[in-house]
Amino acid sequence: AQSVTQPDIHITVSEGASLELRCNYSYGATPYLFWYVQSPGQGLQLLLKYFSGDTLVQGIKGFEAEFKRSQSSFNLRKPSVHWSDAAEYFCAVMAIQGAQKLVFGQGTRLTINP
Amino acid sequence: DTGVSQDPRHKITKRGQNVTFRCDPISEHNRLYWYRQTLGQGPEFLTYFQNEAQLEKSRLLSDRFSAERPKGSFSTLEIQHTEQGDSAMYLCASSLVRSSYNEQFFGPGTRLTVL
């Protein structure tokens, strides 16, 4: 069965500092990989996705993520965070076949210090 | 607004009552998914439709839950005899399946509180 682990439940960084959110997945093959962001009262917004090819993918809002097959990881990074980045971040996997339902991690809540 | 919409946004009900939620997907999207998100957790898959056919249901979807998508357009999710454990955010997503990938677009969710 697929599973996603986000080891950090809550992270606090200062505005302007760099950010890395960790994500590890368990799946029999390479799945599709995603990062979503959820702000209070808002729906889930897709930040970026990985299917194949270049293991460093660029997303919206200055985010990027790197797929490392050997570590089954898909960590999200941003060089310099802004106060508006405070939100809940979810890593998710999707099987290539079948229902293609998303399997989410439990999320990492990001707090930004001014 | 051409995104996914859900109604109502909030619902407070008493234990034992029935509730129904509605999801309007993006026009022309042929797949529609329902997820449930409890406090402090990521969303969990409940069920999905390909056009009007319900193709898969999670074990999370007990007999008290029923979902429909008549005519392959909007969808409804009904919970009968609600329990306090049903309190959660119910998220709907739609997608247009082409080739081997479908990007799911999420609605704002319906937050259910069962007293």
PDB file of C-alpha atoms in Angstrom:
ATOM      1  CA  ALA A   1       0.000   0.000   0.000  1.00  0.00           C
ATOM      2  CA  GLN A   2       1.099   3.524  -0.659  1.00  0.00           C
ATOM      3  CA  SER A   3       1.999   5.785   2.241  1.00  0.00           C
ATOM      4  CA  VAL A   4       3.508   9.210   2.725  1.00  0.00           C
ATOM      5  CA  THR A   5       5.450  10.432   5.736  1.00  0.00           C
ATOM      6  CA  GLN A   6       6.051  14.051   6.559  1.00  0.00           C
ATOM      7  CA  PRO A   7       8.293  13.877   9.625  1.00  0.00           C
ATOM      8  CA  ASP A   8       7.871  17.489  10.679  1.00  0.00           C
ATOM      9  CA  ILE A   9       4.432  18.375  12.012  1.00  0.00           C
ATOM     10  CA  HIS A  10       5.309  22.021  12.605  1.00  0.00           C
ATOM     11  CA  ILE A  11       8.190  24.180  11.379  1.00  0.00           C
ATOM     12  CA  THR A  12       8.946  27.800  12.235  1.00  0.00           C
ATOM     13  CA  VAL A  13      11.309  29.886  10.135  1.00  0.00           C
ATOM     14  CA  SER A  14      12.117  33.557   9.971  1.00  0.00           C
ATOM     15  CA  GLU A  15      11.004  35.635   7.035  1.00  0.00           C
ATOM     16  CA  GLY A  16      13.727  35.634   4.402  1.00  0.00           C
ATOM     17  CA  ALA A  17      15.238  32.367   5.603  1.00  0.00           C
ATOM     18  CA  SER A  18      15.448  29.246   3.482  1.00  0.00           C
ATOM     19  CA  LEU A  19      12.973  26.399   3.879  1.00  0.00           C
ATOM     20  CA  GLU A  20      13.023  22.663   3.377  1.00  0.00           C
ATOM     21  CA  LEU A  21      10.014  20.451   4.084  1.00  0.00           C
ATOM     22  CA  ARG A  22      10.632  16.734   4.110  1.00  0.00           C
ATOM     23  CA  CYS A  23       8.565  14.027   2.457  1.00  0.00           C
ATOM     24  CA  ASN A  24       9.199  10.286   2.212  1.00  0.00           C
ATOM     25  CA  TYR A  25       6.939   7.861   0.421  1.00  0.00           C
ATOM     26  CA  SER A  26       6.409   4.143   0.224  1.00  0.00           C
ATOM     27  CA  TYR A  27       5.279   2.664  -3.050  1.00  0.00           C
ATOM     28  CA  GLY A  28       6.161  -0.343  -5.204  1.00  0.00           C
ATOM     29  CA  ALA A  29       7.218   1.745  -8.159  1.00  0.00           C
ATOM     30  CA  THR A  30       7.810   5.416  -8.822  1.00  0.00           C
ATOM     31  CA  PRO A  31       4.480   7.153  -8.379  1.00  0.00           C
ATOM     32  CA  TYR A  32       3.459  10.608  -9.400  1.00  0.00           C
ATOM     33  CA  LEU A  33       4.467  13.023  -6.625  1.00  0.00           C
ATOM     34  CA  PHE A  34       2.864  16.282  -5.562  1.00  0.00           C
ATOM     35  CA  TRP A  35       3.080  19.118  -3.091  1.00  0.00           C
ATOM     36  CA  TYR A  36      -0.063  21.017  -2.140  1.00  0.00           C
ATOM     37  CA  VAL A  37      -0.549  24.061   0.067  1.00  0.00           C
ATOM     38  CA  GLN A  38      -3.635  24.762   2.159  1.00  0.00           C
ATOM     39  CA  SER A  39      -4.293  28.138   3.760  1.00  0.00           C
ATOM     40  CA  PRO A  40      -6.982  28.583   6.412  1.00  0.00           C
ATOM     41  CA  GLY A  41     -10.413  28.527   4.818  1.00  0.00           C
ATOM     42  CA  GLN A  42      -8.947  27.740   1.411  1.00  0.00           C
ATOM     43  CA  GLY A  43      -8.906  24.650  -0.715  1.00  0.00           C
ATOM     44  CA  LEU A  44      -5.801  22.720  -1.626  1.00  0.00           C
ATOM     45  CA  GLN A  45      -3.617  24.427  -4.201  1.00  0.00           C
ATOM     46  CA  LEU A  46      -1.096  22.494  -6.266  1.00  0.00           C
ATOM     47  CA  LEU A  47       2.446  23.836  -5.865  1.00  0.00           C
ATOM     48  CA  LEU A  48       4.275  21.395  -8.106  1.00  0.00           C
ATOM     49  CA  LYS A  49       4.294  17.851  -9.451  1.00  0.00           C
ATOM     50  CA  TYR A  50       6.743  15.218 -10.607  1.00  0.00           C
ATOM     51  CA  PHE A  51       6.046  12.541 -13.202  1.00  0.00           C
ATOM     52  CA  SER A  52       9.397  11.640 -14.715  1.00  0.00           C
ATOM     53  CA  GLY A  53      12.508  13.192 -16.189  1.00  0.00           C
ATOM     54  CA  ASP A  54      14.411  15.976 -14.479  1.00  0.00           C
ATOM     55  CA  THR A  55      14.407  15.227 -10.767  1.00  0.00           C
ATOM     56  CA  LEU A  56      14.367  18.914  -9.803  1.00  0.00           C
ATOM     57  CA  VAL A  57      10.968  20.423 -10.496  1.00  0.00           C
ATOM     58  CA  GLN A  58       9.947  24.034 -10.288  1.00  0.00           C
ATOM     59  CA  GLY A  59       6.573  25.141  -9.023  1.00  0.00           C
ATOM     60  CA  ILE A  60       4.569  28.231  -8.309  1.00  0.00           C
ATOM     61  CA  LYS A  61       5.413  30.871  -5.712  1.00  0.00           C
ATOM     62  CA  GLY A  62       9.157  30.192  -5.987  1.00  0.00           C
ATOM     63  CA  PHE A  63       8.996  26.621  -4.658  1.00  0.00           C
ATOM     64  CA  GLU A  64      10.993  23.702  -5.996  1.00  0.00           C
ATOM     65  CA  ALA A  65      11.237  20.035  -5.078  1.00  0.00           C
ATOM     66  CA  GLU A  66      13.804  17.339  -5.695  1.00  0.00           C
ATOM     67  CA  PHE A  67      12.938  13.701  -6.295  1.00  0.00           C
ATOM     68  CA  LYS A  68      15.497  11.234  -4.955  1.00  0.00           C
ATOM     69  CA  ARG A  69      14.619   7.686  -5.934  1.00  0.00           C
ATOM     70  CA  SER A  70      17.304   6.097  -3.730  1.00  0.00           C
ATOM     71  CA  GLN A  71      15.856   7.803  -0.660  1.00  0.00           C
ATOM     72  CA  SER A  72      12.182   7.641  -1.692  1.00  0.00           C
ATOM     73  CA  SER A  73      12.039  11.319  -0.929  1.00  0.00           C
ATOM     74  CA  PHE A  74      10.499  14.396  -2.495  1.00  0.00           C
ATOM     75  CA  ASN A  75      11.531  17.363  -0.379  1.00  0.00           C
ATOM     76  CA  LEU A  76      10.139  20.838  -0.938  1.00  0.00           C
ATOM     77  CA  ARG A  77      12.425  23.870  -0.835  1.00  0.00           C
ATOM     78  CA  LYS A  78      12.278  27.627  -1.083  1.00  0.00           C
ATOM     79  CA  PRO A  79      15.349  29.884  -0.905  1.00  0.00           C
ATOM     80  CA  SER A  80      13.656  32.761   0.900  1.00  0.00           C
ATOM     81  CA  VAL A  81      10.256  32.548   2.573  1.00  0.00           C
ATOM     82  CA  HIS A  82       7.703  35.317   2.765  1.00  0.00           C
ATOM     83  CA  TRP A  83       5.142  35.881   5.514  1.00  0.00           C
ATOM     84  CA  SER A  84       2.441  34.850   3.031  1.00  0.00           C
ATOM     85  CA  ASP A  85       3.952  31.345   2.854  1.00  0.00           C
ATOM     86  CA  ALA A  86       2.545  30.532   6.292  1.00  0.00           C
ATOM     87  CA  ALA A  87       0.165  27.631   5.658  1.00  0.00           C
ATOM     88  CA  GLU A  88      -0.188  23.847   5.827  1.00  0.00           C
ATOM     89  CA  TYR A  89       1.820  21.887   3.269  1.00  0.00           C
ATOM     90  CA  PHE A  90       0.925  18.399   2.095  1.00  0.00           C
ATOM     91  CA  CYS A  91       2.992  15.921   0.152  1.00  0.00           C
ATOM     92  CA  ALA A  92       1.009  13.375  -1.859  1.00  0.00           C
ATOM     93  CA  VAL A  93       1.530  10.405  -4.140  1.00  0.00           C
ATOM     94  CA  MET A  94      -0.644   9.049  -6.904  1.00  0.00           C
ATOM     95  CA  ALA A  95      -0.528   5.617  -8.478  1.00  0.00           C
ATOM     96  CA  ILE A  96      -0.045   5.790 -12.214  1.00  0.00           C
ATOM     97  CA  GLN A  97      -2.821   3.270 -12.892  1.00  0.00           C
ATOM     98  CA  GLY A  98      -6.334   2.709 -11.643  1.00  0.00           C
ATOM     99  CA  ALA A  99      -8.256   5.263  -9.630  1.00  0.00           C
ATOM    100  CA  GLN A 100      -5.288   7.632  -9.453  1.00  0.00           C
ATOM    101  CA  LYS A 101      -6.442   8.726  -6.034  1.00  0.00           C
ATOM    102  CA  LEU A 102      -4.118  10.928  -4.036  1.00  0.00           C
ATOM    103  CA  VAL A 103      -2.543   9.582  -0.857  1.00  0.00           C
ATOM    104  CA  PHE A 104      -1.502  12.442   1.407  1.00  0.00           C
ATOM    105  CA  GLY A 105       0.933  12.818   4.252  1.00  0.00           C
ATOM    106  CA  GLN A 106      -0.327  14.302   7.497  1.00  0.00           C
ATOM    107  CA  GLY A 107       0.997  17.730   6.615  1.00  0.00           C
ATOM    108  CA  THR A 108       3.558  20.220   7.900  1.00  0.00           C
ATOM    109  CA  ARG A 109       2.355  23.473   9.372  1.00  0.00           C
ATOM    110  CA  LEU A 110       4.658  26.361   8.493  1.00  0.00           C
ATOM    111  CA  THR A 111       4.865  29.420  10.723  1.00  0.00           C
ATOM    112  CA  ILE A 112       6.832  32.480   9.647  1.00  0.00           C
ATOM    113  CA  ASN A 113       8.461  34.748  12.220  1.00  0.00           C
ATOM    114  CA  PRO A 114       8.696  38.404  11.190  1.00  0.00           C
TER     115      PRO A 114
ATOM    116  CA  ASP B   1     -15.483  31.505 -11.213  1.00  0.00           C
ATOM    117  CA  THR B   2     -14.795  28.315 -13.149  1.00  0.00           C
ATOM    118  CA  GLY B   3     -13.298  26.340 -10.279  1.00  0.00           C
ATOM    119  CA  VAL B   4     -14.748  23.518  -8.199  1.00  0.00           C
ATOM    120  CA  SER B   5     -17.504  24.712  -5.885  1.00  0.00           C
ATOM    121  CA  GLN B   6     -18.970  23.061  -2.821  1.00  0.00           C
ATOM    122  CA  ASP B   7     -22.111  23.792  -0.891  1.00  0.00           C
ATOM    123  CA  PRO B   8     -22.580  24.421   1.949  1.00  0.00           C
ATOM    124  CA  ARG B   9     -19.220  25.645   3.206  1.00  0.00           C
ATOM    125  CA  HIS B  10     -20.166  24.911   6.793  1.00  0.00           C
ATOM    126  CA  LYS B  11     -22.734  22.580   8.301  1.00  0.00           C
ATOM    127  CA  ILE B  12     -23.558  22.083  11.957  1.00  0.00           C
ATOM    128  CA  THR B  13     -25.889  19.245  12.792  1.00  0.00           C
ATOM    129  CA  LYS B  14     -26.985  17.149  15.714  1.00  0.00           C
ATOM    130  CA  ARG B  15     -26.002  13.549  16.084  1.00  0.00           C
ATOM    131  CA  GLY B  16     -28.434  11.262  14.302  1.00  0.00           C
ATOM    132  CA  GLN B  17     -29.454  13.767  11.640  1.00  0.00           C
ATOM    133  CA  ASN B  18     -28.870  13.290   7.924  1.00  0.00           C
ATOM    134  CA  VAL B  19     -26.778  15.742   5.919  1.00  0.00           C
ATOM    135  CA  THR B  20     -26.123  16.173   2.207  1.00  0.00           C
ATOM    136  CA  PHE B  21     -23.270  18.013   0.555  1.00  0.00           C
ATOM    137  CA  ARG B  22     -23.016  19.107  -3.047  1.00  0.00           C
ATOM    138  CA  CYS B  23     -20.004  19.438  -5.323  1.00  0.00           C
ATOM    139  CA  ASP B  24     -19.995  21.146  -8.709  1.00  0.00           C
ATOM    140  CA  PRO B  25     -16.894  20.179 -10.659  1.00  0.00           C
ATOM    141  CA  ILE B  26     -15.141  22.117 -13.366  1.00  0.00           C
ATOM    142  CA  SER B  27     -17.175  21.876 -16.530  1.00  0.00           C
ATOM    143  CA  GLU B  28     -16.157  19.018 -18.811  1.00  0.00           C
ATOM    144  CA  HIS B  29     -14.183  17.239 -16.089  1.00  0.00           C
ATOM    145  CA  ASN B  30     -15.018  13.556 -16.240  1.00  0.00           C
ATOM    146  CA  ARG B  31     -13.628  12.460 -12.877  1.00  0.00           C
ATOM    147  CA  LEU B  32     -14.852  13.559  -9.495  1.00  0.00           C
ATOM    148  CA  TYR B  33     -13.280  12.588  -6.159  1.00  0.00           C
ATOM    149  CA  TRP B  34     -14.407  12.929  -2.539  1.00  0.00           C
ATOM    150  CA  TYR B  35     -11.884  13.137   0.284  1.00  0.00           C
ATOM    151  CA  ARG B  36     -12.271  13.605   4.033  1.00  0.00           C
ATOM    152  CA  GLN B  37      -9.856  15.615   6.157  1.00  0.00           C
ATOM    153  CA  THR B  38      -9.913  15.440   9.936  1.00  0.00           C
ATOM    154  CA  LEU B  39      -8.167  17.928  12.164  1.00  0.00           C
ATOM    155  CA  GLY B  40      -4.397  17.697  11.945  1.00  0.00           C
ATOM    156  CA  GLN B  41      -4.430  15.100   9.204  1.00  0.00           C
ATOM    157  CA  GLY B  42      -4.073  15.033   5.459  1.00  0.00           C
ATOM    158  CA  PRO B  43      -7.076  14.337   3.258  1.00  0.00           C
ATOM    159  CA  GLU B  44      -8.117  10.696   2.844  1.00  0.00           C
ATOM    160  CA  PHE B  45      -9.771   9.246  -0.230  1.00  0.00           C
ATOM    161  CA  LEU B  46     -13.433   8.295   0.088  1.00  0.00           C
ATOM    162  CA  THR B  47     -14.722   7.565  -3.400  1.00  0.00           C
ATOM    163  CA  TYR B  48     -14.544   8.616  -7.026  1.00  0.00           C
ATOM    164  CA  PHE B  49     -16.659   8.775 -10.161  1.00  0.00           C
ATOM    165  CA  GLN B  50     -15.780   8.427 -13.795  1.00  0.00           C
ATOM    166  CA  ASN B  51     -18.639  10.308 -15.444  1.00  0.00           C
ATOM    167  CA  GLU B  52     -21.733   8.969 -13.629  1.00  0.00           C
ATOM    168  CA  ALA B  53     -20.230   5.629 -12.568  1.00  0.00           C
ATOM    169  CA  GLN B  54     -18.936   5.241  -9.025  1.00  0.00           C
ATOM    170  CA  LEU B  55     -15.845   3.100  -9.556  1.00  0.00           C
ATOM    171  CA  GLU B  56     -14.213   2.800  -6.155  1.00  0.00           C
ATOM    172  CA  LYS B  57     -15.149   3.280  -2.514  1.00  0.00           C
ATOM    173  CA  SER B  58     -12.777   3.392   0.424  1.00  0.00           C
ATOM    174  CA  ARG B  59     -13.315   1.252   3.510  1.00  0.00           C
ATOM    175  CA  LEU B  60     -13.726   4.600   5.267  1.00  0.00           C
ATOM    176  CA  LEU B  61     -17.067   4.924   3.504  1.00  0.00           C
ATOM    177  CA  SER B  62     -19.437   3.102   5.819  1.00  0.00           C
ATOM    178  CA  ASP B  63     -22.989   2.105   4.888  1.00  0.00           C
ATOM    179  CA  ARG B  64     -24.189   5.416   6.287  1.00  0.00           C
ATOM    180  CA  PHE B  65     -22.437   7.247   3.457  1.00  0.00           C
ATOM    181  CA  SER B  66     -23.754   7.386  -0.076  1.00  0.00           C
ATOM    182  CA  ALA B  67     -22.555   9.366  -3.055  1.00  0.00           C
ATOM    183  CA  GLU B  68     -24.111  10.005  -6.415  1.00  0.00           C
ATOM    184  CA  ARG B  69     -23.208  11.786  -9.601  1.00  0.00           C
ATOM    185  CA  PRO B  70     -26.318  11.823 -11.765  1.00  0.00           C
ATOM    186  CA  LYS B  71     -25.691  12.601 -15.419  1.00  0.00           C
ATOM    187  CA  GLY B  72     -21.990  12.876 -14.739  1.00  0.00           C
ATOM    188  CA  SER B  73     -22.158  16.486 -13.631  1.00  0.00           C
ATOM    189  CA  PHE B  74     -22.521  17.583  -9.998  1.00  0.00           C
ATOM    190  CA  SER B  75     -22.178  15.104  -7.150  1.00  0.00           C
ATOM    191  CA  THR B  76     -23.810  14.719  -3.764  1.00  0.00           C
ATOM    192  CA  LEU B  77     -22.467  13.059  -0.645  1.00  0.00           C
ATOM    193  CA  GLU B  78     -25.054  12.069   1.952  1.00  0.00           C
ATOM    194  CA  ILE B  79     -24.347  10.956   5.488  1.00  0.00           C
ATOM    195  CA  GLN B  80     -27.207   9.295   7.323  1.00  0.00           C
ATOM    196  CA  HIS B  81     -27.506   9.124  11.110  1.00  0.00           C
ATOM    197  CA  THR B  82     -24.470  11.325  11.645  1.00  0.00           C
ATOM    198  CA  GLU B  83     -22.042  10.547  14.452  1.00  0.00           C
ATOM    199  CA  GLN B  84     -19.562  12.827  16.175  1.00  0.00           C
ATOM    200  CA  GLY B  85     -16.758  10.974  14.422  1.00  0.00           C
ATOM    201  CA  ASP B  86     -18.103  12.248  11.101  1.00  0.00           C
ATOM    202  CA  SER B  87     -16.982  15.766  11.992  1.00  0.00           C
ATOM    203  CA  ALA B  88     -14.425  16.689   9.364  1.00  0.00           C
ATOM    204  CA  MET B  89     -13.771  18.719   6.245  1.00  0.00           C
ATOM    205  CA  TYR B  90     -15.203  17.043   3.148  1.00  0.00           C
ATOM    206  CA  LEU B  91     -13.256  17.931   0.026  1.00  0.00           C
ATOM    207  CA  CYS B  92     -14.261  17.454  -3.564  1.00  0.00           C
ATOM    208  CA  ALA B  93     -11.867  17.414  -6.498  1.00  0.00           C
ATOM    209  CA  SER B  94     -12.383  17.081 -10.220  1.00  0.00           C
ATOM    210  CA  SER B  95     -10.106  16.231 -13.104  1.00  0.00           C
ATOM    211  CA  LEU B  96     -10.037  15.644 -16.827  1.00  0.00           C
ATOM    212  CA  VAL B  97      -8.353  12.352 -17.452  1.00  0.00           C
ATOM    213  CA  ARG B  98      -6.087  12.315 -20.455  1.00  0.00           C
ATOM    214  CA  SER B  99      -3.269   9.895 -21.117  1.00  0.00           C
ATOM    215  CA  SER B 100      -1.935   8.500 -17.878  1.00  0.00           C
ATOM    216  CA  TYR B 101      -2.222  11.535 -15.643  1.00  0.00           C
ATOM    217  CA  ASN B 102      -4.991  13.600 -14.194  1.00  0.00           C
ATOM    218  CA  GLU B 103      -4.471  16.781 -12.217  1.00  0.00           C
ATOM    219  CA  GLN B 104      -7.070  17.130  -9.521  1.00  0.00           C
ATOM    220  CA  PHE B 105      -8.513  20.550  -8.752  1.00  0.00           C
ATOM    221  CA  PHE B 106      -9.939  20.922  -5.277  1.00  0.00           C
ATOM    222  CA  GLY B 107     -12.929  22.830  -4.019  1.00  0.00           C
ATOM    223  CA  PRO B 108     -12.913  24.841  -0.777  1.00  0.00           C
ATOM    224  CA  GLY B 109     -14.512  22.011   1.179  1.00  0.00           C
ATOM    225  CA  THR B 110     -17.535  21.600   3.425  1.00  0.00           C
ATOM    226  CA  ARG B 111     -16.770  21.649   7.126  1.00  0.00           C
ATOM    227  CA  LEU B 112     -19.139  19.384   9.056  1.00  0.00           C
ATOM    228  CA  THR B 113     -19.564  19.648  12.800  1.00  0.00           C
ATOM    229  CA  VAL B 114     -21.693  17.013  14.512  1.00  0.00           C
ATOM    230  CA  LEU B 115     -22.817  17.975  18.000  1.00  0.00           C
TER     231      LEU B 115
END
